[in-house]
Coordinates of C-alpha atoms in Angstrom, one line a residue:
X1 CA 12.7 -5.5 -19.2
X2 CA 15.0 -7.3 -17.0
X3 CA 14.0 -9.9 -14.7
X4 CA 15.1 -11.5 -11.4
X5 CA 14.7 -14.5 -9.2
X6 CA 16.6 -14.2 -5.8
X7 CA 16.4 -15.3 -2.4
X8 CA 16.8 -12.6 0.2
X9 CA 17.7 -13.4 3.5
X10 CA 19.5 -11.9 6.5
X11 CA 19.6 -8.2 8.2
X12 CA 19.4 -6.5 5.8
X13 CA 16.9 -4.2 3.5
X14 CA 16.9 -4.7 0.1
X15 CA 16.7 -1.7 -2.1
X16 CA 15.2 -2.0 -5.9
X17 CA 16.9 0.4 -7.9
X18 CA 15.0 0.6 -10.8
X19 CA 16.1 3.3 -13.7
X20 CA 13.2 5.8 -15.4
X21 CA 11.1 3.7 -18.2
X22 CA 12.9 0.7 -17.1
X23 CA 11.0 -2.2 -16.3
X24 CA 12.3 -5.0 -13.4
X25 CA 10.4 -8.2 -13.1
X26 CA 10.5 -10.3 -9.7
X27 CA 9.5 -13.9 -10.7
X28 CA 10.5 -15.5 -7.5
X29 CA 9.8 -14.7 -3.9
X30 CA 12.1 -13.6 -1.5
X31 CA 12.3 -15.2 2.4
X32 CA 13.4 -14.9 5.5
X33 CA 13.7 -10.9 5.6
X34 CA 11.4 -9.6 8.0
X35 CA 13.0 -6.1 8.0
X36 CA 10.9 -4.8 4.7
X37 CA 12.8 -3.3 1.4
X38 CA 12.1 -0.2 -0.6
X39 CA 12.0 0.7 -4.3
X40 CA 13.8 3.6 -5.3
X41 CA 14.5 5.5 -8.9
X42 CA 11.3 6.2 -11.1
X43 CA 11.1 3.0 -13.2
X44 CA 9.0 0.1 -12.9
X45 CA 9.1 -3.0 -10.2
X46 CA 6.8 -6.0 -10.8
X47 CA 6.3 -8.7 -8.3
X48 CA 5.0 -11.5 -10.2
X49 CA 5.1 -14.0 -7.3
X50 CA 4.4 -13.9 -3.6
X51 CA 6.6 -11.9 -1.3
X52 CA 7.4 -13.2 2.3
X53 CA 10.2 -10.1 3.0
X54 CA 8.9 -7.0 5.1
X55 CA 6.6 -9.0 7.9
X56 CA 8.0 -6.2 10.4
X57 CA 9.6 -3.6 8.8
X58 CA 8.6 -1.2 6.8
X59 CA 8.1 -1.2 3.0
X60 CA 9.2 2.3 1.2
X61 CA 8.1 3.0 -2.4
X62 CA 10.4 5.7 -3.3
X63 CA 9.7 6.5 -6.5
X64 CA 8.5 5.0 -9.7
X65 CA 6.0 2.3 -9.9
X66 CA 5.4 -1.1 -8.1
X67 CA 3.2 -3.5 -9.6
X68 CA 1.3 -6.6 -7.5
X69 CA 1.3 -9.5 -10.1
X70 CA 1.8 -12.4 -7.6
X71 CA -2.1 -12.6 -7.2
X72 CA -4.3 -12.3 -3.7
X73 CA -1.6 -10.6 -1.0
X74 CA 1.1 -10.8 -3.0
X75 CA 3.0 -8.8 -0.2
X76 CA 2.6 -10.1 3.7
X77 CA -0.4 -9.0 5.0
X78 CA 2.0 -7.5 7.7
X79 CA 3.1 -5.5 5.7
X80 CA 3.6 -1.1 7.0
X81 CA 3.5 0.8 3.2
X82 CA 5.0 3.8 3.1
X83 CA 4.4 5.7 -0.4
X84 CA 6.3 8.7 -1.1
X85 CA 4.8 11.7 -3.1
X86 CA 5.1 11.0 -7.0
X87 CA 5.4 6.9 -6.1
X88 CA 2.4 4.2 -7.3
X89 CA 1.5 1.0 -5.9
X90 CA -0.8 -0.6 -8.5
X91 CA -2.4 -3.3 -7.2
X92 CA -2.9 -5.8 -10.5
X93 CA -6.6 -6.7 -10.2
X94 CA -5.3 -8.1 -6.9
X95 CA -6.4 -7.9 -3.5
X96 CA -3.9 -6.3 -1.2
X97 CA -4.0 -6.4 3.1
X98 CA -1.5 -4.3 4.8
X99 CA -1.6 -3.4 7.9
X100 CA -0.5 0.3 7.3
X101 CA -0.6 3.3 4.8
X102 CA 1.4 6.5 4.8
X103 CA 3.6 8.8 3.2
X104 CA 6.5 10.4 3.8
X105 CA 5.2 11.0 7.6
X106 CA 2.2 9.9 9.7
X107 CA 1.0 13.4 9.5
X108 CA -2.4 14.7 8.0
X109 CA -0.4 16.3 5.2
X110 CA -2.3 16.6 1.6
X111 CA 0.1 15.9 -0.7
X112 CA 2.6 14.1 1.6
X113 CA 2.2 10.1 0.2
X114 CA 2.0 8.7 -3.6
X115 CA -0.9 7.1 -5.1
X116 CA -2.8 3.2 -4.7
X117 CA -4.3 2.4 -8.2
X118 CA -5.6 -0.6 -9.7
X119 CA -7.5 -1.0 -13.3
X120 CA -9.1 -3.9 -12.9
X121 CA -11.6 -3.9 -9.6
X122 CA -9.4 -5.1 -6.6
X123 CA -9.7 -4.6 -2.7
X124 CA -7.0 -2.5 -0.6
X125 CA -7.4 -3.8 3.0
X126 CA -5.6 -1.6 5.8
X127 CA -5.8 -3.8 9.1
X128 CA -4.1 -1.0 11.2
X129 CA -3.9 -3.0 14.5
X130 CA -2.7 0.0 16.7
X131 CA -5.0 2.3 18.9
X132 CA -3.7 5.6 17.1
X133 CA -4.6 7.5 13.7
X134 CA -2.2 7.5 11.0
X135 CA -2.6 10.4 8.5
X136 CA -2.4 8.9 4.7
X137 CA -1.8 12.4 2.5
X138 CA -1.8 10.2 -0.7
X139 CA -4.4 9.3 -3.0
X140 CA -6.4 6.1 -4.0
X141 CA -8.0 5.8 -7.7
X142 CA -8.9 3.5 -10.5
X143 CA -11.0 0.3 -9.6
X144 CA -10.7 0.2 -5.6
X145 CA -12.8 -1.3 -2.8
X146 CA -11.3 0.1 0.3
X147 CA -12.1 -1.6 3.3
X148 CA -10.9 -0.6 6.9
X149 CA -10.1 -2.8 9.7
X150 CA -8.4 -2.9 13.0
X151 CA -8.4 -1.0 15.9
X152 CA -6.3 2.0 14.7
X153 CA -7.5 4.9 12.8
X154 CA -6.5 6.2 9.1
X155 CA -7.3 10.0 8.3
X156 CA -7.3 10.5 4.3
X157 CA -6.7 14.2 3.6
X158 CA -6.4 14.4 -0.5
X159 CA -9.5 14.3 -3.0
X160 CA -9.8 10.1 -3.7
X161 CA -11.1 9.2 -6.6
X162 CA -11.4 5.1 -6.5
X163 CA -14.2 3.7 -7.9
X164 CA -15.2 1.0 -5.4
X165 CA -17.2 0.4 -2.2
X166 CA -16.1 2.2 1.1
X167 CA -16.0 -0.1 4.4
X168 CA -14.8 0.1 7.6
X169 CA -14.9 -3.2 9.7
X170 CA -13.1 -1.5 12.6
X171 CA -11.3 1.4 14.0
X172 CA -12.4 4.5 12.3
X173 CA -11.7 6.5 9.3
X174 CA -11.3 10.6 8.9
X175 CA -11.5 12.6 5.8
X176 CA -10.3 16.2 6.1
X177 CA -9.0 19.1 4.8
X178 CA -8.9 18.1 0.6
X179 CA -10.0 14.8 1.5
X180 CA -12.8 13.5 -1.0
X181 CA -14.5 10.5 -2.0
X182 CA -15.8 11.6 -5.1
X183 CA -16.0 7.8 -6.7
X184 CA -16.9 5.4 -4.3
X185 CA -20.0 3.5 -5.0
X186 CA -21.3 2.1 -1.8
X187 CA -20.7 2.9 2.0
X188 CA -20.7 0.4 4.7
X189 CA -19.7 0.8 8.1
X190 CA -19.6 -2.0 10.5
X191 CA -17.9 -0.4 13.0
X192 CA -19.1 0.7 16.2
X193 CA -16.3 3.3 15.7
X194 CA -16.8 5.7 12.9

């Protein structure tokens, strides 16, 4: 396990290499980088403290595994995730809002985007704040509330297995071609939009 504390800052996007079974930890948080960073190789990143890079670019898991250990949002709530096919963002036990999920295109692809996990119960907010639909071909599993907000839409095309409660507080949500449900324990839609 190797661990870091830097300051990022400037133009440009950091990129986490991070070997297979290796394990980086991030005990500090990084500023003034609103341009996003990715994670690449198929080892292990943790953030074990708030992150204030990515507020307007996006945020590419590559490969491997990112952990949220920096508690509630530990990523900007701004943040646009992209998860490619193999990649895991597990969420800790913590609450995560981002403002967009996809893979490795905004497609309805199965297959096309990683997975969202978390073992302990923890809620995965998508505040998609555009008026379009964005295809997520990934999967979400373990102990997940998923909750939906915003005016944009999110179509989930692969079979989901999250055991957690389904909302949508805005926009709407589509589930096609393999997209499933199976686990969710409660639905509740407060949209007018659904």
């Amino acid at each position: 396990v190797q661990t870091c504390a830097l300051p990022i800052s400037g133009g440009t996007i950091p990129s986490f290499l991070v070997a297979p079974g290796a394990t980086l930890d991030v005990n500090g948080s990084s500023f003034n980088n609103t341009l996003g960073w990715h994670k690449d190789l198929d080892g292990t990143l943790r953030f074990n403290a708030q992150q204030y890079a990515g507020t307007l670019g996006w945020t590419t898991i590559q490969g491997g595994t990112v952990v949220l250990n920096g508690g509630v949002n530990t990523l900007p709530t701004t943040t646009s995730m992209v998860i490619n096919p193999g990649a895991t963002l597990d969420l800790g036990g913590n609450a995560q809002t981002l403002l967009t999920l996809t893979g490795t295109n905004t497609m309805d692809i199965p297959g096309s985007a990683g997975n969202v996990t978390s073992a302990t119960l923890a809620d995965l907010a998508i505040n998609q704040t555009n008026t379009g639909n964005l295809g997520y071909g990934g999967t979400i599993s373990g102990a997940v509330n998923f909750i939906k907000s915003g005016t944009g839409g999110i179509i989930l095309v692969s079979p989901n297995t999250f055991a957690g409660g389904f909302t949508v507080n805005g926009g709407a949500i589509f589930v096609k071609n393999y997209g499933t449900l199976s686990g969710v324990t409660s639905v509740d839609v407060r949209s007018e939009e659904h």
